Coordinates of C-alpha atoms in Angstrom, one line a residue:
X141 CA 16.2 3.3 -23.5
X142 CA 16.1 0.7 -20.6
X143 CA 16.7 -2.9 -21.7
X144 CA 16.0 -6.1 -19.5
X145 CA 19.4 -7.6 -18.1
X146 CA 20.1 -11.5 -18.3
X147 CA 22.5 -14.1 -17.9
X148 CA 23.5 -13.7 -21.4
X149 CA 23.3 -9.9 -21.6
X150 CA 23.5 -6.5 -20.0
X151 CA 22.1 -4.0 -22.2
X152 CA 21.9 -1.2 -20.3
X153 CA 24.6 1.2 -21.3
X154 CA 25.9 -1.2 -23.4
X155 CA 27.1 -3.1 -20.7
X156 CA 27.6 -6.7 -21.8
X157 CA 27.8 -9.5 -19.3
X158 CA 31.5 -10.4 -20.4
X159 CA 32.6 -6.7 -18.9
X160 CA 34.4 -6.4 -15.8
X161 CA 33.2 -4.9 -13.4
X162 CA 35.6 -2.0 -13.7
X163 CA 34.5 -1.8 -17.5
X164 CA 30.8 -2.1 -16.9
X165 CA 31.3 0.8 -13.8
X166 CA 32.8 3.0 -16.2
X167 CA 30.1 2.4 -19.1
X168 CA 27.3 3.0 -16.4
X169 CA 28.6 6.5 -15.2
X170 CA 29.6 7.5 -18.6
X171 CA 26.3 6.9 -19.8
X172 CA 24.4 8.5 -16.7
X173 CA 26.8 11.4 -16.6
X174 CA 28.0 10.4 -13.0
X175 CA 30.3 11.2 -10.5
X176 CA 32.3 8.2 -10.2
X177 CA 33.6 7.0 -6.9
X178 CA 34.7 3.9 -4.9
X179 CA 32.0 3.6 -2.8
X180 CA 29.6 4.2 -6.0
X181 CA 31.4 1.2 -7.7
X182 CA 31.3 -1.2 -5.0
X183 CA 27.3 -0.9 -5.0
X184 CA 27.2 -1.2 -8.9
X185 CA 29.8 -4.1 -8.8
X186 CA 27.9 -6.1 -6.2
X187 CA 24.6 -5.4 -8.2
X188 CA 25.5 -6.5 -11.4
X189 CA 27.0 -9.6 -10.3
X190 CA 23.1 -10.3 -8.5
X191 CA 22.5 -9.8 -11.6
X192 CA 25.0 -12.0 -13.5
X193 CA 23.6 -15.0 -11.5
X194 CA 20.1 -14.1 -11.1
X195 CA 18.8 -12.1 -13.5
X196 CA 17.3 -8.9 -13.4
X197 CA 17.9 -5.0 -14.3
X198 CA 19.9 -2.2 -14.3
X199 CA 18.7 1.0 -13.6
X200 CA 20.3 4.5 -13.1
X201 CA 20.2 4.2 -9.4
X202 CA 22.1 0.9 -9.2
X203 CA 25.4 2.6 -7.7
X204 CA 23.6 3.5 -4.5
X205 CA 22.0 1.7 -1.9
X206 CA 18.5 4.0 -2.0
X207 CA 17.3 4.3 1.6
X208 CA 13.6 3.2 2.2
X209 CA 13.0 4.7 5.6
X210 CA 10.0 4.4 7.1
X211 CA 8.8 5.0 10.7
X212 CA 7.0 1.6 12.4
X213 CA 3.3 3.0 13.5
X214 CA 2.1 3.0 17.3
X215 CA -0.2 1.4 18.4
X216 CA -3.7 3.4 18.4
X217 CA -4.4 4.8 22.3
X218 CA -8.1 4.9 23.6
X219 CA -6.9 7.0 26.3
X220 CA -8.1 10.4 25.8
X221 CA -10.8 11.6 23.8
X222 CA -8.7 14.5 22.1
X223 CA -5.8 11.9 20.7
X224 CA -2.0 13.7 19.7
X225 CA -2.1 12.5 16.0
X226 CA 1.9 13.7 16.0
X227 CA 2.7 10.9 18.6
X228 CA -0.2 8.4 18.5
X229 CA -2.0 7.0 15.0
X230 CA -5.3 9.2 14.0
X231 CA -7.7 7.6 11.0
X232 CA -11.3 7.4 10.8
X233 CA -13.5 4.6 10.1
X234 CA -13.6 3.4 6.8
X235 CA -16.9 5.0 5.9
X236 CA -17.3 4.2 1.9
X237 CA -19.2 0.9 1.1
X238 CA -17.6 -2.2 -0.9
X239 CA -18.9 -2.7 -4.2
X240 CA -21.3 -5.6 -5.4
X241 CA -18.6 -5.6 -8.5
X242 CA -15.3 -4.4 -9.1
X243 CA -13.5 -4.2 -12.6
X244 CA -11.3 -7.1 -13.1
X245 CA -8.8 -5.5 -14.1
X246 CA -7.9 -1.8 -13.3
X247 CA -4.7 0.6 -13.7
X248 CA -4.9 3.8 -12.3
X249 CA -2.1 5.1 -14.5
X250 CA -3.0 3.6 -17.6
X251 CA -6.8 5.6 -16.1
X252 CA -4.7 9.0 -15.9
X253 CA -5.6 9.0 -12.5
X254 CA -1.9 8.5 -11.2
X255 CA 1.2 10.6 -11.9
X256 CA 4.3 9.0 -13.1
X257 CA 6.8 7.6 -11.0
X258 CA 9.2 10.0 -9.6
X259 CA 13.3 9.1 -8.2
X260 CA 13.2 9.8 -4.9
X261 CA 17.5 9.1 -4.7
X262 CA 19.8 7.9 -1.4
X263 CA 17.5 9.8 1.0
X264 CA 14.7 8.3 3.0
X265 CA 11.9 10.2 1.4
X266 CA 9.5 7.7 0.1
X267 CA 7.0 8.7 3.2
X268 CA 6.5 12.1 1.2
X269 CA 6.9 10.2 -2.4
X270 CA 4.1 8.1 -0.9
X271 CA 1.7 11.0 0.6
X272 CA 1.8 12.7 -2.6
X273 CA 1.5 10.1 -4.8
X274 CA -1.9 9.9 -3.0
X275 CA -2.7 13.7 -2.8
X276 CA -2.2 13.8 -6.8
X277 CA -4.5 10.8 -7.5
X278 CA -7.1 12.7 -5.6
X279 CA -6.1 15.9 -7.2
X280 CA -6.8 14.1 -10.3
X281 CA -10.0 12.1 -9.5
X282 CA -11.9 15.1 -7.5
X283 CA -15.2 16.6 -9.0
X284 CA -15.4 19.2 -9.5
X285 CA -11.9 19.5 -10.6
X286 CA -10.1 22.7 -9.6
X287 CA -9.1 24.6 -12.8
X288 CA -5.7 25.6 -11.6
X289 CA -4.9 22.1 -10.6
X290 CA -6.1 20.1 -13.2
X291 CA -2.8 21.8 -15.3
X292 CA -0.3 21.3 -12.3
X293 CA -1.0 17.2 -11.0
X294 CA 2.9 17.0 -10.3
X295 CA 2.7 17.7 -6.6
X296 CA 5.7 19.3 -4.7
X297 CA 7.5 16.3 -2.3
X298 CA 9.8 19.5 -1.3
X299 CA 7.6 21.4 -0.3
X300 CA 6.2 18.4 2.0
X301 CA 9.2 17.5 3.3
X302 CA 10.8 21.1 4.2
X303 CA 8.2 22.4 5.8
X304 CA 7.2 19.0 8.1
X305 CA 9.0 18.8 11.8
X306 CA 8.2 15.9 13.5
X307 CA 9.3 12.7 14.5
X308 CA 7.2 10.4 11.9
X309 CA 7.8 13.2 9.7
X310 CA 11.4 13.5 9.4
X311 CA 12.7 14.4 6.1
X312 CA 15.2 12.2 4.6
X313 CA 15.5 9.8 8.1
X314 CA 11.5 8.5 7.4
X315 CA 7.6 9.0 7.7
X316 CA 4.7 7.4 7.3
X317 CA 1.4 8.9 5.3
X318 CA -0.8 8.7 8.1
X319 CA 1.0 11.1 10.2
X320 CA 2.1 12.9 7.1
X321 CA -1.5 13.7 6.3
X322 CA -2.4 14.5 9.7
X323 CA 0.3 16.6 9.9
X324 CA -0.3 18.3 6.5
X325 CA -3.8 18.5 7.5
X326 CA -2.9 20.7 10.6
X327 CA 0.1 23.0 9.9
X328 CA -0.8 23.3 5.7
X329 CA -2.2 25.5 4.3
X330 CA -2.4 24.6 0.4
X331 CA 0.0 22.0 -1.7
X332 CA 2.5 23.2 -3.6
X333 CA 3.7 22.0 -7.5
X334 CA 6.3 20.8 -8.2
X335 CA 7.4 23.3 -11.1
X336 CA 7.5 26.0 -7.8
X337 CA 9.3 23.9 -5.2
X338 CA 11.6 21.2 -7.2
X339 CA 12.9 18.1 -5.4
X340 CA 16.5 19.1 -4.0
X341 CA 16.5 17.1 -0.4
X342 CA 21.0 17.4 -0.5
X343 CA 20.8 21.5 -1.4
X344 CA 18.0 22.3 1.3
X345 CA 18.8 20.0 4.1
X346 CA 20.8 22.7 5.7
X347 CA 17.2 24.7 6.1
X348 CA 15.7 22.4 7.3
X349 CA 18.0 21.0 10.1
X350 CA 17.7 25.2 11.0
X351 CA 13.7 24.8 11.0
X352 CA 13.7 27.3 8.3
X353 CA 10.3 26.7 6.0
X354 CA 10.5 27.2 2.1
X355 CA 7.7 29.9 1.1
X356 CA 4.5 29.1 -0.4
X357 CA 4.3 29.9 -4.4
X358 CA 0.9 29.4 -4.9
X359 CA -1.1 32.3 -4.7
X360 CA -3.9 32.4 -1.8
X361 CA -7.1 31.8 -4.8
X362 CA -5.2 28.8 -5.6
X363 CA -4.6 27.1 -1.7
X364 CA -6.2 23.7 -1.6
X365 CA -6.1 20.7 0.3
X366 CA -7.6 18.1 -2.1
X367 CA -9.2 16.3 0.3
X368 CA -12.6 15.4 2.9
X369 CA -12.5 15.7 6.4
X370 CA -13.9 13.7 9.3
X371 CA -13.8 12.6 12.8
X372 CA -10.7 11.2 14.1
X373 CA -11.9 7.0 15.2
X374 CA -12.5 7.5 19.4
X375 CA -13.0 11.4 19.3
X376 CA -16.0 13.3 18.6
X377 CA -14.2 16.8 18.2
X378 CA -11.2 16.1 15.9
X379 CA -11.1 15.8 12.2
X380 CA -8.7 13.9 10.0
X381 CA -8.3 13.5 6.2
X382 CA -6.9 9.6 7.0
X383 CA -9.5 6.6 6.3
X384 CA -8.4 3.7 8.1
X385 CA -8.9 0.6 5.6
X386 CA -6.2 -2.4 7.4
X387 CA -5.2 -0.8 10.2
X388 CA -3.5 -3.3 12.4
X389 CA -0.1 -4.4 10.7
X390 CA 0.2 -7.8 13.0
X391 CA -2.3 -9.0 10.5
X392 CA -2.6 -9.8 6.7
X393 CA -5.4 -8.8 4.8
X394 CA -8.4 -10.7 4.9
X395 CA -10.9 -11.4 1.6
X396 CA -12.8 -8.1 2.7
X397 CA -10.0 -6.1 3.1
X398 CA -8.9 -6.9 -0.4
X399 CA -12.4 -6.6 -1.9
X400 CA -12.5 -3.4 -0.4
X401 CA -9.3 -2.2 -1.9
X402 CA -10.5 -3.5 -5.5
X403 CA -13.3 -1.0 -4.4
X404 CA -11.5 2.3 -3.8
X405 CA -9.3 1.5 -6.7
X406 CA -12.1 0.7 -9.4
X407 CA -13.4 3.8 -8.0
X408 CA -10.0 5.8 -9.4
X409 CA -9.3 6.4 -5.7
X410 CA -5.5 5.7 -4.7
X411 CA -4.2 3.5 -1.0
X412 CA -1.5 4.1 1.0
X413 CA 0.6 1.4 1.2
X414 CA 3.8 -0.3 2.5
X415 CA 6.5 -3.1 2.8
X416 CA 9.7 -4.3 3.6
X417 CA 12.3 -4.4 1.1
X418 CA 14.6 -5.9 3.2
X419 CA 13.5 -9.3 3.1
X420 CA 15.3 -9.7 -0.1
X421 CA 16.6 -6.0 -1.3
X422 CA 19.2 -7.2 -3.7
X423 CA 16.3 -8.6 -5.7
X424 CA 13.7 -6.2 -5.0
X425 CA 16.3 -3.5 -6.3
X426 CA 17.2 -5.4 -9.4
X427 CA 13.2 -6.1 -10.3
X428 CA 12.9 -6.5 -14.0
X429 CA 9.2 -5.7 -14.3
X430 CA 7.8 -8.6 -16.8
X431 CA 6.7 -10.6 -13.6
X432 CA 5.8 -10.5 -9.8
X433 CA 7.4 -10.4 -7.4
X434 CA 6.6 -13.4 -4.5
X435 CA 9.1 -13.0 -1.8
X436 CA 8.0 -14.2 1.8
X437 CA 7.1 -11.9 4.4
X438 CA 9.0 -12.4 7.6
X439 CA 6.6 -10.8 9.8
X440 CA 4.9 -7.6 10.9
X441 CA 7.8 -5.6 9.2
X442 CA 7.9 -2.4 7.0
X443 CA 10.5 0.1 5.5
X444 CA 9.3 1.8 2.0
X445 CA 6.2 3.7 1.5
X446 CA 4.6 2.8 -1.5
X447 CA 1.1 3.1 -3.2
X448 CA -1.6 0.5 -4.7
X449 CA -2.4 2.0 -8.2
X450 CA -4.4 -1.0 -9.6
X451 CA -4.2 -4.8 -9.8
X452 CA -5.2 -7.5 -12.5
X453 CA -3.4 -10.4 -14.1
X454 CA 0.2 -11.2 -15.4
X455 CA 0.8 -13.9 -16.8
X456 CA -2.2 -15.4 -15.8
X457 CA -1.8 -14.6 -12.1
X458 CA -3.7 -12.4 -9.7
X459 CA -1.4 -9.3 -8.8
X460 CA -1.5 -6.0 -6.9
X461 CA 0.2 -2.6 -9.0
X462 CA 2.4 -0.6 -6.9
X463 CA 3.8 2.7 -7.3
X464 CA 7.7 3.1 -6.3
X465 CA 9.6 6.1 -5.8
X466 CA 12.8 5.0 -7.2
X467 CA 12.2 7.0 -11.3
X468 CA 10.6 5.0 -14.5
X469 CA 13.5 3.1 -15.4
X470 CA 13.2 0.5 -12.2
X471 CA 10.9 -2.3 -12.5
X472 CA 8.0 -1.7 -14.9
X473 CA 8.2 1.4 -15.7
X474 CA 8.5 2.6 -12.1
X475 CA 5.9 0.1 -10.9
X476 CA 5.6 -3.3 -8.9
X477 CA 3.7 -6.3 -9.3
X478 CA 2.8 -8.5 -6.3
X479 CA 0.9 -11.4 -6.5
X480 CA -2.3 -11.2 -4.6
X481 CA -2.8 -13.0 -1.2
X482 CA 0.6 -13.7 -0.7
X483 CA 1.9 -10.8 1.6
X484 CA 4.8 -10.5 -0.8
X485 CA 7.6 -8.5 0.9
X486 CA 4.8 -7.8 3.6
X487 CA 2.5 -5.7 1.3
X488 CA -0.7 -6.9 2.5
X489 CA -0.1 -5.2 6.3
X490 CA -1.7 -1.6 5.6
X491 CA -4.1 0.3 4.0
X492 CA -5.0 3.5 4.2
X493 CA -6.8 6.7 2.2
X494 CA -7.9 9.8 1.5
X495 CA -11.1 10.8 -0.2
X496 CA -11.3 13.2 -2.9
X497 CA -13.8 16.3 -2.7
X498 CA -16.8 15.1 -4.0
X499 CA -16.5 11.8 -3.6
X500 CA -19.6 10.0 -2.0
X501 CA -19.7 7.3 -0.3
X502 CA -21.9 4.8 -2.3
X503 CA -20.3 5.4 -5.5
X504 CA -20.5 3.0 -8.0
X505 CA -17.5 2.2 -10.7
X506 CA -15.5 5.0 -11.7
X507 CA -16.8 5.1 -15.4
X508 CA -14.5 4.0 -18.5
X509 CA -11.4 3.0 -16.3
X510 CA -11.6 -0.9 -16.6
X511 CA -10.6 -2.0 -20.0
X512 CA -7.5 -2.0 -21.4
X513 CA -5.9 -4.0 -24.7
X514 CA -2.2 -3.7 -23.2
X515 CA 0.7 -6.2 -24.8
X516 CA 3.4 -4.5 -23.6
X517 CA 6.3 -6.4 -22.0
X518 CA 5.4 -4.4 -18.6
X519 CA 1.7 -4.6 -18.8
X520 CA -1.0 -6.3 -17.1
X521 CA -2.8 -9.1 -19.2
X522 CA -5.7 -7.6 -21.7
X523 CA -9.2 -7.3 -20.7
X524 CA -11.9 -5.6 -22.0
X525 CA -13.7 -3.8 -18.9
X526 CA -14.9 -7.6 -17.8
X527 CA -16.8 -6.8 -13.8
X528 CA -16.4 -9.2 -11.3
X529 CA -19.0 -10.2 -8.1
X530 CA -18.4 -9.6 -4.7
X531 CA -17.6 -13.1 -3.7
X532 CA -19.6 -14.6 -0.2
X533 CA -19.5 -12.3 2.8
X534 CA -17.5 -13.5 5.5
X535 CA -20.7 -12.5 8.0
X536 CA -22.8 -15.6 5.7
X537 CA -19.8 -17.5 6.1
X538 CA -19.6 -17.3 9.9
X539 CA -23.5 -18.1 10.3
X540 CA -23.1 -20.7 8.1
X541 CA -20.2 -22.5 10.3
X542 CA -21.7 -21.6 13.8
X543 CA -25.2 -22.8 12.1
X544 CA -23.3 -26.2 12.0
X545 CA -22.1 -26.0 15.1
X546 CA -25.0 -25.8 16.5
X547 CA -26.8 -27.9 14.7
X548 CA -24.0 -30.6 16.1
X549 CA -24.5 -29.5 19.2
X550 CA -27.9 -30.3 19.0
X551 CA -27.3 -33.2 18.0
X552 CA -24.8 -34.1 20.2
X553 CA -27.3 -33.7 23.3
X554 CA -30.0 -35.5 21.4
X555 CA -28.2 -38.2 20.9
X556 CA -27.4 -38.0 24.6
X557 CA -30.7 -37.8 26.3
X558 CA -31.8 -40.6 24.2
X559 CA -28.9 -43.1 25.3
X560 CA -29.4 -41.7 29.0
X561 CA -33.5 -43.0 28.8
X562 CA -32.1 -45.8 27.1
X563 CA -29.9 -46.7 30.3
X564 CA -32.3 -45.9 32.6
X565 CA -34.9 -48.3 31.1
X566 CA -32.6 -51.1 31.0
X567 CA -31.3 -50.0 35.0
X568 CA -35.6 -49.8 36.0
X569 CA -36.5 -53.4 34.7
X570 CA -34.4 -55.4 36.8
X571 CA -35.0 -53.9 39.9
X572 CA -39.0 -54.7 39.4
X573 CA -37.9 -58.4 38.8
X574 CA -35.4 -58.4 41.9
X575 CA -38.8 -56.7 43.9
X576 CA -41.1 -58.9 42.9
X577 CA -38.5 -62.0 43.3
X578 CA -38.4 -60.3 46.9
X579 CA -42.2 -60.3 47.5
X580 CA -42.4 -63.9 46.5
X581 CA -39.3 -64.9 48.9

């Protein structure tokens, strides 16, 4: 049972906010069935007074500083027509089309199209957290649905992260999903469940640093990469599973990029996503859930892999749902709310997908995903499957402003020509007077 924490009280574990420290520390591992150590209790202690001031929540992970690693993207090269997606970033054009309406309100884990959240722990793993979060939505949403994994949706972050050597794919030190899926793409063969390759990072590091793979369980009928494939943007001869949505993180979104979002996701269709925690990790780690998080972003920064599931309202506001890695009992119910627009904790920086098999590109609405009653402390506001219209193109919008331009322009130079003639006419009729006052001389 994980209760909100407040000034006044500190439920979790039956921690009250009159304990010490040293009693709420000792409440918190007994209840957890933790190791206890110094450095564990100097992390909890510091926590819970954030949270003694400010508000906020406990969660089982509160005793260790969880490391959101994630690798800063290069810049995309032009150079060469056959591009190295392990050193240099590979997507392909975005090729699905933007809705004319979107659902107002949509939850791909309220859908069943998203797996719950998982606890990825003190090792920089959320860039494998991340690229399976995405591989199970499209496990989930693809038609026709594989029988064998339509039972096994919990994808194996393990099996990811053992059997991956590169540099933007570097086990607990970071990653990023675009290189991740490249990567997968090229040296895969299948995905692997969870049930067959269970999340251990501490036990099977020692492998790993020895480049020593973990076997495939699935059985060769069963191999699949749930996925479409298409040419790498600048290369005619390579494919990639990656769909470049917001590509360049020096920018925020713009109205079409977040229309197009609202599109994949009322399509049941998963994006990669990031941010940076650091702008403010104290609160970020002590999120309570009931509300959004709006915490300035100080620039093009990232460090956690994360994934938008949905978006909507809360509390009458416009928000993005996130999927974390850090287990169900952090924020709500494993999940993030951001408000929309606002680049909170620099969410709005990149955007990226995959596309499920059998997925076309003019799809319309994913069909009875959009309405949902809620009231939960943790949930979006209620709707009932309400649509929304694409709002104004920004294309109108830019003919519409250069169409005043130059319609000012024109103006301008009327207005011009017409006070030149008038000069000149005023300039031409003394000159015949001083002429003729000549001739008469």
């Amino acid at each position: 049972m994980y209760l909100l924490c407040s000034v006044q009280q500190i439920l979790v574990a039956n921690i009250s906010a009159s304990d010490s420290c040293d009693v709420a520390y000792e409440k918190f591992v007994s209840f957890y069935q933790k190791q206890p150590s110094a450095s564990s209790q100097s992390i909890f202690c510091s926590q819970l007074q954030y949270i003694a001031i400010n508000g906020g929540k406990l969660f089982k992970n509160s005793d260790i500083n969880i490391a959101p690693s994630f690798r800063r993207l290069p810049k995309r090269k032009f150079s060469s027509s056959t591009p190295n997606c392990s050193e240099e970033l590979c997507f392909s054009f975005d090729p699905v089309k933007p809705l004319k309406r979107t659902y107002k309100s949509i939850s791909l884990y309220e859908a069943g199209l998203s797996t719950v959240p998982k606890q990825q722990g003190d090792c920089g793993s959320c860039w494998a957290f991340g690229t399976m979060a995405v591989f199970e939505n499209s496990v989930l949403r693809q038609k026709p649905a594989n029988t064998f994994w339509s039972q096994k949706t919990d994808l194996s972050e393990q099996y990811l992260m053992s059997n991956s050597f590169d540099y933007f794919t570097s086990y607990c030190e970071g990653g990023d999903f675009v290189f991740a899926a490249n990567y997968f793409n090229e040296q895969f063969q299948t995905i692997e469940s969870e049930t067959n390759v269970k999340y251990d990072y501490a036990a099977l590091e020692p492998m790993w640093n020895q480049k020593q793979k973990i076997q495939t369980v699935v059985q060769p009928e069963n191999y699949l990469k749930p996925y479409q494939l298409f040419n790498i943007e600048g290369s005619s001869n390579m494919k990639t599973p990656v769909v470049g949505i917001h590509t360049d993180t020096r920018k925020t979104f713009s109205k079409i990029t977040i229309w197009q979002i609202k599109s994949y996701l009322s399509r049941g269709v998963a994006v990669s996503a990031a941010m940076y925690t650091e702008t403010d990790y104290p609160k970020f780690k002590a999120y309570s859930g009931t509300k959004s998080l709006d915490v300035k972003c100080p620039g093009d920064e990232s460090d956690h892999q994360v994934t938008f599931v949905g978006y909507g309202y809360k509390n009458g506001e416009e928000v993005w749902i996130i999927k974390n890695s850090w287990g169900q009992d952090w924020g709500a119910n494993g999940y993030l709310y951001v408000p929309i627009g606002k680049d909170s904790y620099c969410t709005e920086r990149y955007a990226f997908a995959i596309l499920p098999i059998g997925f076309q590109f003019n799809e319309e609405l994913y069909s009875n995903i959009g309405s949902h009653e809620r009231g939960g402390i943790f949930d979006l506001d209620s709707d009932n499957g309400e649509t929304v219209k694409r709002p104004l193109q920004q294309w109108i919008v830019w003919v519409s402003v250069l169409g005043g331009v130059l319609a000012v322009g024109i103006i301008v130079i009327i207005s011009i020509c017409i006070s030149k003639k008038i000069k000149n006419k005023k300039e031409y009729k003394p000159m015949i007077i001083d002429t003729a006052f000549e001739v008469m001389r």
